[in-house]
Each structure stands twice: as C-alpha cells, then as structure tokens.
Amino acid sequence: MEPREARLPSLRDGLRAFLIGPRTPRERYAAEERTMSDETAFHQLPAEERLFRQRHSAAHVLAEAVLEMFPEAKYAIGPPIENGFYYDFDLPRPLTPDDLETLEARMRVSVERDLPIVGQQIPKEEARRIFAEQPYKLELIADIEDPTVGYFRHGEFQDLCRGGHTERTGQLGAFKLTHVAGAYWRGDEHRPMLQRIYGALFPTQEELDAYLTAREEAERRDHRRLGPELDLYHLDPISPGSPFFHPKGAVLYQTLVDYIRSLYPKYGYQEVITPQMFDTEIFKTSGHYDLFPDMFKMRDDEVESGLKPMNCPGHCMLYRYGLHSYRELPIRYAEFTRLHRNERSGVLHGLTRVRSFSQDDAHIYCTLEQQPEEIAHFFDMVREVYGDLGLLDVEVKIATRGEYFIGEIENWNRAEQQLQEAVAAAGWSYTIAPGEAAFYAPKVEFHFRDALGRSWQLGTIQIDQAMPTRFGLRYIGADGAEHVPVMIHRAVLGSLERFLGVYIEHVEGRFPLWLAPTQAVVIPIADRHLDYAEEVRSALAAKGLRAQVDSGPDRMGAKIRQAQLQKVPYMLVVGDREAEARAVGVRTRSGGDLGAMPLEELVERLAGERDSRASE
RNA sequence: GCCGGUGUAGCUCAGCGGCAGAGCAGCUGUUUCGUAAACAGCAGGUCGUGGGUUCAAGUCCCACCGCCGGCUCCA
C-alpha cells in the first residue's frame, strides 16, 4: 500500500508480471482509443501496443482456423486479454483437447503464409450483407451507432472489428492455445452459452515458455494444494464449500482473529455477538431478501427462518435497542460470528469462495458530520493491518451506484465523493468500478491477487444511509430532535476464509513466526536426547511458543526434511553437544544452519520475533 | 446455476472390456544416526454414488454428487 516506487522489486513481482501482465490504466484506455487510422509502422509502435495487436490478430487467426474446421460455426467476439487472447464460438459440437492442437497447427499455417491484414470502414448495409449468416455479428452491427463499421480481413477470413492489428499474420509472436471454457454471449446467463477458446501469447518463445513455467510454479502455491499439504484444512462433499479447519489451520485462523481483536480497543470498536438465525422478516426489512434468494432457509410452523448471510441487519436491531444520544456516536459494533451464504455450486473455490465463513466485520453508526473522519479512521486501520501482514500489492477500487439502489441520490453522490477524497488523501491510487456498488451503498474495495492472478476482494468500506432509514434508527441530536445515523459497513480482512486462501498463496505457506501453526520443531539426534529435547520444548512453551519434538525413529536428515516441507520456521537440533552446553543447534527454513545458541537466548529470540510480527 | 473436463489406497498417479497396481505416507521390526529421504516386512480399495449394456464393467452408456477451468453471481 505504500507508493509503488518505495517497494523493492522481488522475485514475486517478476512472477506476477509474467502471470498477469501490466495493469496500468493506460492499457485499458488505450484499448478503447485504438483505431485503424493509425499509420505508424508496426515495428515502430510501443512494445505494449505491439503486444496488444499481436494478441488481437492471433484471435482473428484462431477464428479463421475454427471457421475452416467448422464452416457452419458462428463466431462472436475475440479480444486480446492479459497474457493472450480468446475468441467465442457457437459450434456444432464440444471441442476436445485434440481439436486445440489441430486448430493451433492451422493457425501456424496462416503465420507461415504471412498474409496481409487489411482493414477499412464499410457502410452498415454492406456489413449486414457480408455477415448475413452470422447472427452475433449482426447483433453487434445493430448496436454500433456510427453509420459505418470496421471490417478486417486476411486471406479468406473476414471479421467485424474495431481494429488494432499487426500488418501481417506472420507477426504474431509466440502463442499456444491453452484451454476451452463456456461463456455466455455478452456475459448474459439468459443468452446462449458459447465455447471460448483461450490462448497465451508473448512476443518471444522464451517469454511464452517463462509464462507457462511460471503458471506451473504458481499451481504449486495454490492454497487448495498447500492447505491440505500443510495440514491446515480440507473440504468434504458432505458440506460443500465449508472448510474443516485442522488444528494447525485453526491456530492460524484464531491468531488472525486475536490479532484483529487486539486492535479493537485502539480503534474504538466494541465486540458483540448476535444470533445465527433470524426470522426472514429482518432481511425483508433490510432489502436483502428478494435480491439475494440464496439464503439457507428453514420453516418451522408459520415462521420462515434464515441463517444470517451478513451481520448488518442484526447490528441494526442491536442499535435500535434503547435510545442513543449524539454524544454516544460513533458507535462501532464488531462481530466475528459465522455467516452462511448458499453460493451457487459452480462458484465455490477452495477457501476463497465458500458457503460458511466469518468476517472481521463491523458496523459504525455515526453522524453525517463524523462520516469523513470515520472513513479516514478506518483507512488507518487498513494501513496498519495490511502493513503488519506484509500485503503491499493491494488494488483499490471505488464501486459506484448501479441501476438498482435504495436511498437518496444526493446521499449516494456525497458518499461517493467522500470515499474518493478519503482514498486520495490516503495516497492510494485507485480505479472506479462504475455501477458495482452494493444496492444500499457505494463502497471502497481492497483487492488482492491469488497465485494464479485471480483478483479477490478482501477489505471493504460502504457508506450506507439507506438501511438505517429502513430499520428506523434514530439518535437524539444536540438540537433535541431525532436524526437518522449514517451506517458504515466495513471489514479489513473481509472473509477470514478468503483472506487465508489469498494469504497462504501470498507467503507460499511460509507463515511469519507469529502466525506459523508450528513455530519450531525440536529434533533430537538420538533417543538419548529425548529428555533434553522435551526440556527445550517446554522452555519454549513456557513463553507461549508453539513447538513440537519430533521423537520418531527417523534420522535427523529425514526429520529436517519433513520440517522443511512443512515450512516450519525453526528447526532446533539437539545432540550430545547441545545437551551438554544447554544449547540448541538452530536452523531456519530459509537460512540453513545458524549454529549453536544457548537455550535462553533462543527462547528470547523467538519470542521477540513473534512479538514484533516480523515478516520473513 | 450454465458449458466443458474430471473422479482408482490418506496423497500423487498407472491400469481403459477378462485376477485392482506403484511410489510416498501409515503400521511393525532392526538401526541411534550431526543439518532435505536408513533398511526390511506388513497392512491398506463397495475403483465418487445409483442405474443400465455385456458371459464379464475402474474400463462402455445414462443420471446424480463432488472437484477442476471458465461464464454468471458476489449481501
């Protein structure tokens, strides 16, 4: 979250660049501003522009190959994307991996032929004639407002296209078709499902290979692989999307909760506990009921109950109990209890998308005047937490009002304005996500990428003046009259499950000492050292450090290997020399053998490292 | 939820109409060892679940469930 310039480049950054490419605003705008009127020679264009064009042209060459294989195919859209390109098709049958190889081979024929790619503006009428058999193209033509549309061709292939291409099909760079996936036409689930073919493309074979290798390495960091490997959690079909946290995972989970909880006095939060299950009337009052039908519900006699999917309605009930004076505000209710959302089966994803989770959730009730200060106050906490956790690669998004919303427009506008000012004041760069606000409030979202480059929202803050009205919340102002408080929804880590998923990948399972489930393994060299090993363990335990003795029959080398694979921060070897000197042989998971250290010194070192929450 | 793929031992995988396998992990025994894997033996399976085809089904077909890749959704 510090300015990017202040960060030292790391191996991770290099990997990330491979995986997700540059994400500057410029790239996005450039994509929209490109026109076919650009006369600059391809080789003279900026590298980023060349790559964009290569990916775009590769999509055309892919479509050419597909149309040749399936003359009856309908083709839809095929843009360049991060790392490559895709193209959507309506095909007579599902594609197989063998088809991808065939198509890729056909694409290389076009590259070999090095055909010129030419574009021009043509009248809509002519375009309709050319694409008469292509319903998706006709729909696109109908939606274009200009009297003319872009038309590109190379060889026998022709496409409706805004442009931004290489000059010839021989300039594509290095590419590989990677996978097929379903995709709705125009992203609308009520419209036909098309087959999307994805390809990766980079300027050179070396870069493509590096990307593909980086992807394979990233798969090894996937929390869905590391989590069970490190004995943190598992999932079972008996309760899809509901993690079983093992003792080690639970330590991690609870340590995070304890950490956030420890900050609450400083930031003025009061922890509360509200019910798990409510009469669904409460969600009708809040407005969630109709909008989010996937609540876990049950009916008992006349009453329909639901497992709470969020805490805000419960906190409103809590606020509503008793009268509040403006002198009490802001009131900040925090809660960690469990939430349940019946997410659609297809979206479940390891820990990052689950049905059962808890958040470091809180709702702040304050006056309109206190609102800007509360936002800044929250950002202070975000900065502290993300800093302690070493999460520097945050992306900040401001999500603004969408088509459906509750509340007054002027309140929305003011809240959006204040959020934007607060983010700017915090010194964070951000993007605007138009129309992506919650239905009741605009929000700021803090996003992080997982190992494979997928973006996940962790923290958020939402300025809500609608729900307090719906729940009839009041406070007595200095003027003696009743006023409606503002309600701020906020979470720093967001869903703890999701946070853990992202965080496991962020640190590649090498948790800093304060979070590591096992902080040290004591490794006796022979059985005669077991007593002393146990002494070392209990000396650590006395300081609250989580240590285990590996008392198994394996050789020391095997025990070290085991501890390394489990990514235990410290391995403490004890043999004759150490027992004699009341010392331990210290080895770290990253630095190898550090040599012997007196036991007392070791305990102090570890306790200090834990208390400082040092990152590795 | 939708499209496609996939499901064999705790884990990673082989077997793809004809006797269910390997490595690791586990257990037992021997070994007591100085910084990433000692040796030997043993045990481990309704081949996701339910139907169907067949003399015979992990193997072919259908349905359901889970998982994977996307899409959609995201309070």
XYZ file of C-alpha atoms (C1' of nucleotides) in Angstrom:
691
model
C 0.000 0.000 0.000
C 2.984 2.243 0.172
C 3.719 4.072 -3.033
C 4.916 1.545 -5.558
C 8.233 3.266 -6.075
C 9.094 2.641 -2.447
C 8.967 -1.095 -2.910
C 11.955 -3.179 -3.733
C 11.372 -5.381 -6.719
C 11.223 -9.029 -5.773
C 11.101 -12.376 -7.445
C 7.388 -12.330 -6.744
C 6.934 -9.156 -8.733
C 8.688 -10.684 -11.683
C 6.482 -13.709 -11.461
C 3.412 -11.563 -11.162
C 4.374 -9.583 -14.207
C 4.504 -12.840 -16.113
C 1.240 -14.070 -14.749
C -0.948 -11.053 -15.006
C 0.932 -8.570 -17.109
C 0.893 -4.832 -16.672
C -2.264 -3.403 -15.228
C -1.914 0.275 -15.800
C -4.988 2.369 -16.509
C -3.257 3.387 -19.702
C -3.590 -0.108 -21.075
C -7.326 -0.088 -20.650
C -7.863 3.326 -22.169
C -5.518 2.563 -24.999
C -7.648 -0.419 -25.925
C -10.652 1.810 -26.421
C -8.898 4.567 -28.246
C -7.226 2.393 -30.814
C -8.370 2.964 -34.335
C -7.401 1.579 -37.660
C -6.341 5.007 -38.806
C -3.002 4.570 -37.109
C -0.443 4.656 -39.907
C 2.574 4.009 -37.721
C 4.594 1.013 -38.908
C 4.111 -1.996 -36.633
C 7.754 -2.281 -35.637
C 7.811 1.368 -34.588
C 4.906 1.066 -32.174
C 5.456 0.933 -28.403
C 6.032 -2.619 -27.137
C 2.751 -2.667 -25.239
C 0.827 -1.661 -28.345
C 2.603 -4.240 -30.459
C 1.725 -6.973 -27.979
C -1.898 -5.861 -27.887
C -2.049 -6.065 -31.660
C -0.350 -9.431 -31.798
C -2.889 -10.841 -29.378
C -5.760 -9.288 -31.259
C -4.559 -10.597 -34.602
C -3.969 -14.038 -33.110
C -7.653 -14.075 -32.146
C -8.518 -13.436 -35.799
C -6.206 -16.178 -36.986
C -7.810 -18.519 -34.437
C -11.270 -17.655 -35.757
C -10.025 -18.328 -39.274
C -8.864 -21.788 -38.204
C -12.145 -22.527 -36.415
C -14.270 -21.429 -39.382
C -12.257 -23.656 -41.641
C -12.762 -26.627 -39.333
C -16.469 -25.882 -38.818
C -17.811 -23.962 -41.833
C -21.196 -23.721 -40.080
C -19.655 -22.131 -36.950
C -20.981 -18.798 -35.735
C -18.287 -16.538 -34.389
C -18.885 -13.921 -31.747
C -16.110 -11.792 -30.227
C -12.387 -12.272 -29.771
C -10.421 -9.659 -27.848
C -6.864 -9.519 -26.554
C -6.625 -10.078 -22.804
C -3.952 -10.309 -20.109
C -1.405 -12.868 -21.261
C -3.101 -13.609 -24.548
C -6.454 -13.673 -26.250
C -9.696 -15.594 -26.606
C -12.461 -15.999 -29.153
C -16.059 -17.127 -28.551
C -17.824 -19.500 -30.938
C -21.151 -21.211 -31.355
C -20.116 -24.657 -32.608
C -21.940 -27.825 -33.669
C -20.119 -29.924 -31.075
C -17.931 -29.525 -27.962
C -14.231 -29.042 -28.608
C -11.675 -31.575 -27.413
C -8.019 -31.051 -26.469
C -7.113 -32.692 -29.797
C -9.131 -30.016 -31.589
C -6.985 -27.356 -29.927
C -3.863 -28.961 -31.341
C -5.412 -29.136 -34.796
C -6.512 -25.517 -34.596
C -3.135 -24.376 -33.356
C -1.449 -26.177 -36.250
C -3.839 -24.471 -38.663
C -3.034 -21.113 -37.081
C 0.651 -21.720 -37.730
C -0.143 -22.239 -41.395
C -1.536 -18.698 -41.512
C 1.545 -17.406 -39.739
C 3.676 -19.191 -42.306
C 1.728 -17.659 -45.191
C 2.320 -14.210 -43.719
C -0.858 -12.762 -45.215
C -1.530 -9.034 -45.059
C -4.205 -7.970 -42.571
C -6.206 -5.103 -44.018
C -8.967 -3.037 -42.508
C -11.434 -0.455 -43.701
C -14.652 1.269 -42.720
C -17.657 -0.044 -44.604
C -21.315 1.035 -44.573
C -23.512 -0.874 -42.153
C -25.654 -2.040 -45.027
C -22.715 -3.762 -46.664
C -21.653 -5.276 -43.339
C -25.127 -6.733 -42.845
C -24.847 -8.380 -46.237
C -21.385 -9.780 -45.560
C -22.358 -11.158 -42.161
C -25.882 -12.183 -43.153
C -25.284 -15.724 -41.844
C -23.666 -14.527 -38.631
C -26.296 -13.637 -36.007
C -23.778 -12.475 -33.386
C -22.073 -10.149 -35.828
C -25.457 -8.775 -36.938
C -26.321 -8.038 -33.340
C -23.024 -6.215 -32.875
C -23.607 -4.217 -36.051
C -27.066 -3.231 -34.820
C -25.570 -1.915 -31.592
C -22.949 0.271 -33.281
C -24.114 3.856 -33.517
C -21.893 5.055 -36.355
C -23.131 4.720 -39.937
C -20.048 2.694 -40.803
C -18.372 -0.229 -39.099
C -14.861 -1.617 -39.034
C -14.119 -4.510 -41.352
C -10.893 -6.517 -41.342
C -9.719 -9.344 -43.479
C -6.737 -11.533 -44.156
C -6.822 -14.252 -46.818
C -10.303 -15.753 -46.881
C -11.102 -14.645 -43.342
C -13.177 -11.578 -42.625
C -14.352 -10.092 -39.372
C -16.274 -7.199 -37.946
C -13.632 -5.430 -35.933
C -12.718 -2.120 -34.406
C -9.100 -2.698 -35.316
C -5.691 -2.642 -33.738
C -3.836 -5.307 -35.659
C -0.452 -6.388 -36.856
C 0.246 -5.712 -40.504
C 0.634 -9.355 -41.397
C -0.246 -12.760 -39.993
C 3.457 -13.548 -39.760
C 3.920 -11.061 -36.913
C 2.018 -12.860 -34.185
C 4.855 -13.738 -31.828
C 4.819 -16.945 -29.767
C 1.450 -18.396 -28.822
C -0.235 -21.520 -27.539
C -3.907 -22.420 -27.247
C -4.400 -23.231 -23.589
C -7.964 -24.213 -22.782
C -11.646 -24.101 -23.677
C -14.365 -22.808 -21.376
C -18.020 -21.935 -21.603
C -19.011 -18.290 -21.787
C -22.415 -16.693 -22.168
C -22.972 -14.494 -25.191
C -22.456 -10.954 -23.953
C -21.992 -12.269 -20.449
C -25.726 -12.766 -20.035
C -26.775 -16.022 -18.442
C -30.095 -15.915 -20.267
C -28.391 -15.969 -23.640
C -26.655 -18.813 -25.474
C -23.604 -20.468 -23.987
C -20.695 -20.222 -26.383
C -17.379 -22.036 -26.413
C -14.480 -19.784 -25.566
C -11.005 -20.779 -26.719
C -8.194 -19.208 -24.716
C -4.659 -18.707 -25.976
C -1.494 -17.352 -24.384
C 0.677 -15.050 -26.469
C 4.004 -13.307 -25.848
C 6.469 -11.563 -28.143
C 9.032 -14.364 -27.992
C 9.071 -18.099 -27.370
C 11.268 -17.513 -24.313
C 8.658 -15.216 -22.763
C 5.851 -17.626 -23.571
C 7.780 -20.517 -22.039
C 8.582 -18.413 -18.998
C 4.902 -17.590 -18.612
C 3.844 -21.225 -18.915
C 6.530 -22.288 -16.445
C 5.536 -19.538 -14.031
C 1.976 -20.779 -14.227
C 3.026 -24.287 -13.337
C 5.003 -22.964 -10.398
C 2.049 -20.874 -9.315
C -0.094 -24.004 -9.293
C 2.219 -25.421 -6.667
C 1.474 -22.388 -4.481
C -2.283 -22.766 -4.898
C -3.832 -22.729 -1.419
C -6.046 -25.618 -2.470
C -2.879 -27.670 -2.779
C -0.844 -26.117 0.046
C -3.685 -26.052 2.582
C -4.137 -29.815 2.784
C -0.379 -30.405 2.334
C 0.368 -28.255 5.353
C -2.460 -29.938 7.246
C -4.396 -26.676 7.588
C -7.838 -27.661 6.331
C -9.738 -29.900 3.978
C -13.061 -29.862 2.190
C -15.559 -32.684 2.057
C -18.589 -33.264 -0.169
C -20.642 -33.766 2.988
C -20.716 -29.966 3.271
C -19.545 -28.343 0.039
C -17.831 -25.006 0.415
C -17.457 -25.421 4.171
C -13.849 -25.919 5.222
C -12.860 -28.287 8.030
C -10.023 -26.436 9.741
C -7.497 -28.833 11.242
C -5.696 -27.904 14.467
C -2.929 -26.121 12.537
C -5.357 -24.193 10.365
C -7.374 -23.276 13.419
C -4.263 -21.813 15.061
C -3.757 -19.639 12.017
C -7.409 -18.634 11.953
C -7.599 -17.854 15.662
C -4.304 -15.986 15.676
C -5.653 -13.707 12.983
C -8.880 -13.157 14.876
C -6.919 -12.477 18.082
C -4.754 -10.007 16.204
C -7.709 -8.043 14.796
C -9.414 -8.225 18.188
C -6.295 -6.797 19.827
C -6.618 -3.696 17.636
C -10.238 -3.025 18.530
C -9.672 -1.087 21.748
C -7.241 1.187 19.929
C -9.689 1.848 17.103
C -12.706 2.149 19.384
C -14.669 -0.957 18.469
C -16.889 -2.944 20.816
C -17.326 -6.609 20.064
C -20.853 -8.006 20.011
C -22.482 -11.373 19.383
C -25.808 -11.582 17.565
C -27.962 -14.576 16.521
C -27.083 -17.018 13.744
C -30.667 -17.440 12.694
C -33.387 -14.892 12.177
C -36.979 -14.656 11.145
C -36.523 -13.763 7.480
C -38.674 -10.684 8.055
C -35.459 -8.944 9.072
C -33.963 -9.493 5.615
C -37.111 -8.169 4.011
C -36.672 -5.050 6.111
C -33.031 -4.718 5.085
C -33.862 -5.330 1.436
C -31.601 -8.368 1.095
C -34.398 -10.923 0.926
C -35.549 -10.503 -2.650
C -32.199 -9.528 -4.039
C -30.260 -12.459 -2.645
C -32.533 -15.500 -2.697
C -29.737 -17.941 -1.947
C -30.066 -17.825 1.811
C -30.132 -21.081 3.784
C -33.731 -21.133 4.950
C -35.886 -23.373 7.076
C -39.515 -23.281 8.031
C -40.892 -24.091 11.456
C -44.660 -23.799 11.745
C -45.597 -20.374 10.472
C -42.178 -18.797 10.703
C -39.587 -18.874 7.952
C -36.095 -18.560 9.402
C -32.789 -17.994 7.648
C -29.155 -18.434 8.599
C -27.695 -14.949 8.549
C -25.717 -14.169 5.388
C -24.437 -10.871 6.826
C -24.317 -9.051 10.169
C -25.720 -5.632 9.311
C -29.409 -6.336 9.990
C -28.556 -7.856 13.379
C -26.425 -4.862 14.276
C -29.280 -2.566 13.345
C -31.508 -4.466 15.785
C -28.832 -4.055 18.407
C -28.552 -0.331 17.761
C -32.311 0.015 17.876
C -32.447 -1.337 21.430
C -32.604 1.734 23.609
C -32.168 5.394 22.799
C -28.951 6.925 21.540
C -27.625 10.419 22.050
C -25.334 12.134 19.586
C -22.840 12.117 22.456
C -22.509 8.316 22.143
C -21.634 8.395 18.465
C -19.791 6.945 16.751
C -20.818 3.508 17.955
C -18.707 0.768 16.415
C -20.060 -2.800 16.687
C -17.646 -5.547 15.656
C -18.515 -9.221 15.239
C -16.719 -12.411 14.182
C -19.606 -14.887 14.228
C -20.259 -17.290 11.390
C -22.129 -16.360 8.231
C -23.675 -18.665 5.649
C -24.415 -17.983 2.028
C -25.749 -20.626 -0.306
C -23.379 -19.749 -3.120
C -24.129 -21.374 -6.455
C -22.267 -24.629 -6.797
C -20.182 -23.525 -9.757
C -18.563 -20.613 -7.946
C -17.154 -22.472 -4.936
C -13.392 -22.253 -4.882
C -11.171 -23.592 -2.110
C -11.118 -21.108 0.748
C -11.608 -18.052 -1.437
C -15.260 -18.764 -2.229
C -17.096 -20.689 0.473
C -20.580 -21.103 1.901
C -19.613 -20.900 5.568
C -17.287 -18.197 6.794
C -16.741 -15.390 9.228
C -15.610 -11.838 8.709
C -13.734 -9.288 10.771
C -16.950 -7.388 10.333
C -18.094 -4.158 11.949
C -20.769 -1.524 11.548
C -20.223 2.034 12.577
C -23.152 4.280 13.449
C -22.245 7.946 13.285
C -23.499 11.363 12.311
C -23.225 12.794 8.844
C -20.520 15.147 10.092
C -18.456 12.301 11.534
C -18.553 10.342 8.314
C -15.338 11.622 6.647
C -13.355 11.159 9.833
C -14.668 7.614 10.251
C -13.581 6.757 6.730
C -10.086 8.098 7.387
C -10.017 6.296 10.744
C -10.834 3.017 9.011
C -8.167 3.584 6.379
C -5.642 3.994 9.211
C -6.584 0.574 10.477
C -6.406 -0.932 6.993
C -2.944 0.520 6.573
C -1.774 -0.886 9.894
C -3.181 -4.378 9.317
C -2.036 -4.787 5.736
C 1.355 -3.430 6.773
C 1.690 -5.936 9.619
C 0.732 -8.723 7.249
C 3.100 -7.595 4.519
C 0.315 -7.166 1.973
C 1.702 -4.488 -0.272
C 0.114 -5.370 -3.579
C -3.348 -4.062 -2.879
C -5.614 -2.742 -5.620
C -8.125 -0.139 -4.518
C -11.466 0.117 -6.299
C -14.271 2.574 -5.722
C -17.588 0.971 -6.659
C -20.289 3.460 -7.566
C -24.082 3.378 -7.716
C -25.665 0.831 -10.023
C -29.051 0.676 -11.681
C -30.865 -0.787 -8.701
C -30.332 1.067 -5.450
C -32.162 2.163 -2.355
C -31.907 5.574 -0.685
C -31.477 9.116 -1.911
C -29.300 10.035 -4.862
C -27.813 13.064 -3.138
C -26.680 10.847 -0.252
C -25.079 8.494 -2.745
C -23.309 11.301 -4.516
C -21.960 12.738 -1.299
C -20.800 9.353 -0.046
C -19.098 8.547 -3.339
C -17.385 11.903 -3.262
C -16.196 11.421 0.303
C -14.854 7.961 -0.383
C -12.919 9.231 -3.347
C -11.467 12.106 -1.339
C -10.527 9.807 1.513
C -8.787 7.336 -0.776
C -6.887 10.157 -2.433
C -5.955 11.566 0.980
C -4.644 8.142 1.980
C -2.320 8.368 -1.003
C -3.615 5.242 -2.740
C -4.097 5.018 -6.442
C -7.461 3.570 -7.358
C -9.812 2.699 -10.154
C -13.511 3.401 -10.372
C -15.822 0.423 -10.832
C -18.947 2.082 -12.211
C -22.210 0.538 -11.134
C -20.603 -2.054 -8.891
C -21.733 -0.657 -5.564
C -23.846 -2.688 -3.143
C -27.532 -1.896 -3.609
C -27.559 0.133 -0.410
C -24.209 1.916 -0.532
C -21.168 2.873 -2.562
C -18.001 1.172 -1.425
C -14.254 1.083 -1.493
C -12.874 -2.401 -2.078
C -9.382 -3.686 -1.368
C -8.417 -6.409 -3.809
C -5.531 -8.888 -3.862
C -4.443 -11.371 -6.484
C -4.011 -15.062 -5.842
C -1.082 -17.105 -7.112
C -2.759 -17.585 -10.476
C -3.525 -13.910 -10.933
C -7.195 -14.044 -9.979
C -8.357 -10.973 -8.080
C -10.241 -11.305 -4.776
C -11.875 -8.639 -2.645
C -10.722 -8.672 0.967
C -11.400 -5.434 2.829
C -14.242 -3.061 2.078
C -15.989 0.006 3.412
C -19.512 1.032 2.491
C -21.301 4.250 3.344
C -24.935 3.460 3.937
C -27.722 5.915 4.654
C -30.475 3.662 3.401
C -30.517 0.780 5.851
C -30.680 2.974 8.973
C -33.806 4.519 7.492
C -35.353 1.146 6.729
C -34.712 -0.024 10.283
C -35.942 3.244 11.728
C -32.680 4.003 13.524
C -32.503 7.276 15.421
C -30.311 9.336 17.637
C -31.146 12.463 19.574
C -29.099 15.372 18.286
C -27.794 18.410 20.112
C -30.904 20.187 18.896
C -33.087 17.743 20.831
C -34.581 16.383 17.620
C -34.387 12.889 16.190
C -31.934 12.184 13.370
C -31.075 9.140 11.281
C -27.486 7.990 11.791
C -25.176 7.040 8.955
C -24.166 3.387 8.948
C -20.729 2.370 7.749
C -20.180 -1.282 6.867
C -16.526 -2.268 6.943
C -14.149 -5.211 7.080
C -10.366 -5.180 6.943
C -9.567 -8.797 6.146
C -13.094 -9.482 4.947
C -13.942 -13.174 4.991
C -11.254 -14.839 7.120
C -11.523 -17.932 4.945
C -10.901 -15.957 1.796
C -8.149 -13.986 3.453
C -6.409 -17.186 4.483
C -6.673 -18.565 0.965
C -5.058 -15.478 -0.528
C -2.541 -15.174 2.284
C -1.386 -18.794 2.087
C -0.519 -18.145 -1.553
C 0.996 -14.768 -0.802
C 3.537 -16.251 1.628
C 3.669 -19.592 -0.218
C 2.832 -21.361 3.022
C 5.868 -19.847 4.793
C 3.983 -18.039 7.524
C 5.791 -15.473 9.627
C 6.628 -16.798 13.065
C 3.711 -15.159 14.846
C 1.236 -16.932 12.563
C 3.056 -20.219 11.954
C 0.991 -23.091 13.400
C 4.178 -24.888 14.447
C 6.832 -22.319 15.243
C 9.679 -24.719 15.953
C 10.398 -28.425 15.749
C 12.891 -29.847 18.187
C 14.933 -32.595 16.547
C 16.795 -34.984 18.850
C 19.671 -36.742 17.119
C 19.302 -39.981 19.059
C 16.844 -41.314 21.610
C 19.144 -40.414 24.477
C 18.490 -36.738 23.638
C 14.721 -37.025 24.033
C 14.680 -35.747 27.594
C 16.639 -32.660 26.740
C 14.515 -32.131 23.614
C 11.440 -32.135 25.790
C 13.141 -29.624 28.080
C 13.718 -27.334 25.105
C 10.117 -27.700 24.031
C 8.760 -26.826 27.444
C 11.104 -23.833 27.746
C 9.558 -22.530 24.516
C 6.035 -23.452 25.580
C 6.560 -21.521 28.819
C 6.870 -18.404 26.686
C 3.769 -19.329 24.722
C 5.710 -20.610 21.726
C 4.273 -23.477 19.720
C 6.965 -26.149 19.493
C 6.930 -29.900 18.921
C 9.506 -32.603 19.489
C 9.985 -34.939 16.532
C 10.512 -38.103 18.556
C 10.036 -40.548 15.693
C 12.534 -43.212 14.603
C 13.714 -41.297 11.510
C 17.209 -39.998 11.102
C 17.909 -36.364 11.737
C 18.119 -35.656 7.994
C 14.667 -37.036 7.436
C 13.240 -35.007 10.311
C 14.793 -31.859 8.914
C 13.407 -32.629 5.510
C 9.980 -33.178 7.000
C 10.111 -29.859 8.879
C 11.324 -28.044 5.766
C 8.449 -29.450 3.728
C 6.039 -28.359 6.434
C 7.701 -24.926 6.223
C 8.321 -24.767 9.981
C 10.251 -21.549 10.701
C 12.790 -23.038 13.128
C 14.388 -26.466 13.426
C 16.195 -26.992 16.708
C 18.709 -29.827 16.602
C 19.766 -31.267 19.937
C 22.535 -33.845 20.337
C 25.309 -34.541 22.798
C 26.992 -31.158 22.307
C 23.800 -29.187 22.833
C 22.586 -31.192 25.813
C 25.989 -30.708 27.405
C 26.019 -26.943 26.838
C 22.255 -26.362 27.375
C 22.129 -25.042 23.844
C 20.316 -25.829 20.603
C 21.536 -26.107 17.020
C 19.409 -23.550 15.193
C 18.343 -23.993 11.604
C 15.825 -21.755 9.858
C 13.659 -22.878 6.977
C 15.222 -20.231 4.746
C 18.742 -19.683 6.071
C 20.026 -23.152 6.804
C 22.240 -23.994 9.776
C 22.869 -20.987 12.058
C 24.978 -22.961 14.519
C 24.519 -23.434 18.253
C 22.785 -20.925 20.517
C 22.189 -21.013 24.266
C 18.646 -22.146 25.056
C 17.703 -18.944 26.892
C 18.901 -16.807 24.021
C 16.911 -18.888 21.547
C 13.720 -18.505 23.568
C 14.189 -14.743 23.725
C 14.923 -14.550 20.027
C 11.792 -16.436 19.061
C 9.553 -14.570 21.482
C 10.925 -11.288 20.145
C 10.395 -12.274 16.553
C 6.856 -13.317 17.336
C 6.001 -10.137 19.241
C 7.345 -7.893 16.501
C 5.257 -9.792 13.935
C 8.305 -9.754 11.718
C 7.825 -10.884 8.144
C 10.428 -13.221 6.736
C -26.928 -22.223 -11.847
C -24.643 -22.800 -17.143
C -20.729 -25.006 -20.764
C -16.597 -28.320 -20.911
C -13.293 -31.570 -18.362
C -12.587 -34.895 -14.358
C -13.265 -38.640 -10.035
C -8.828 -45.676 -8.796
C -5.410 -46.602 -1.372
C -4.537 -40.871 3.313
C -1.543 -38.225 -1.022
C 0.484 -38.322 -6.283
C -0.729 -41.336 -10.181
C -0.692 -46.140 -13.611
C -4.404 -49.632 -15.353
C -9.229 -48.015 -20.170
C -13.958 -54.911 -21.538
C -11.043 -60.564 -18.797
C -7.071 -61.897 -11.307
C -7.207 -53.873 -8.801
C -1.282 -51.822 -9.136
C 3.260 -48.372 -7.964
C 5.732 -44.518 -5.173
C 5.160 -41.630 -0.870
C 2.533 -41.599 3.769
C 0.866 -45.435 7.732
C 1.942 -49.770 10.987
C 5.739 -53.478 12.897
C 10.794 -54.777 13.467
C 16.020 -53.688 13.009
C 19.149 -49.271 13.037
C 20.581 -44.380 17.497
C 22.380 -41.734 13.367
C 25.065 -34.117 13.208
C 21.506 -30.330 9.041
C 16.365 -32.005 2.895
C 14.502 -39.139 2.385
C 18.369 -45.643 6.859
C 16.816 -50.878 5.836
C 13.231 -54.855 5.847
C 8.413 -56.634 6.343
C 3.099 -55.836 6.832
C -1.347 -53.675 6.078
C -4.284 -50.530 3.189
C -9.723 -50.296 -2.151
C -18.095 -51.054 -2.373
C -12.366 -48.050 -8.462
C -17.452 -40.942 -6.224
C -22.953 -42.789 -5.856
C -27.088 -45.133 -8.303
C -28.977 -47.363 -12.631
C -28.078 -49.746 -17.499
C -25.349 -52.632 -21.657
C -22.432 -57.324 -21.559
C -20.913 -64.205 -20.413
C -17.780 -60.471 -17.987
C -17.557 -53.228 -16.270
C -12.413 -48.747 -12.778
C -12.867 -49.678 -18.124
C -18.822 -48.665 -22.408
C -23.833 -45.772 -21.744
C -27.310 -42.674 -18.564
C -28.445 -39.898 -14.149
C -26.860 -37.689 -9.702
C -22.858 -35.809 -6.381
C -18.017 -33.629 -5.737
C -13.842 -31.395 -7.794
C -11.106 -28.545 -11.900
C -11.251 -24.486 -15.950
C -14.268 -20.619 -17.398
C -19.080 -17.868 -17.592
C -22.615 -15.760 -14.434
C -23.239 -14.130 -9.437
C -20.962 -11.805 -5.238
C -25.265 -9.038 0.572
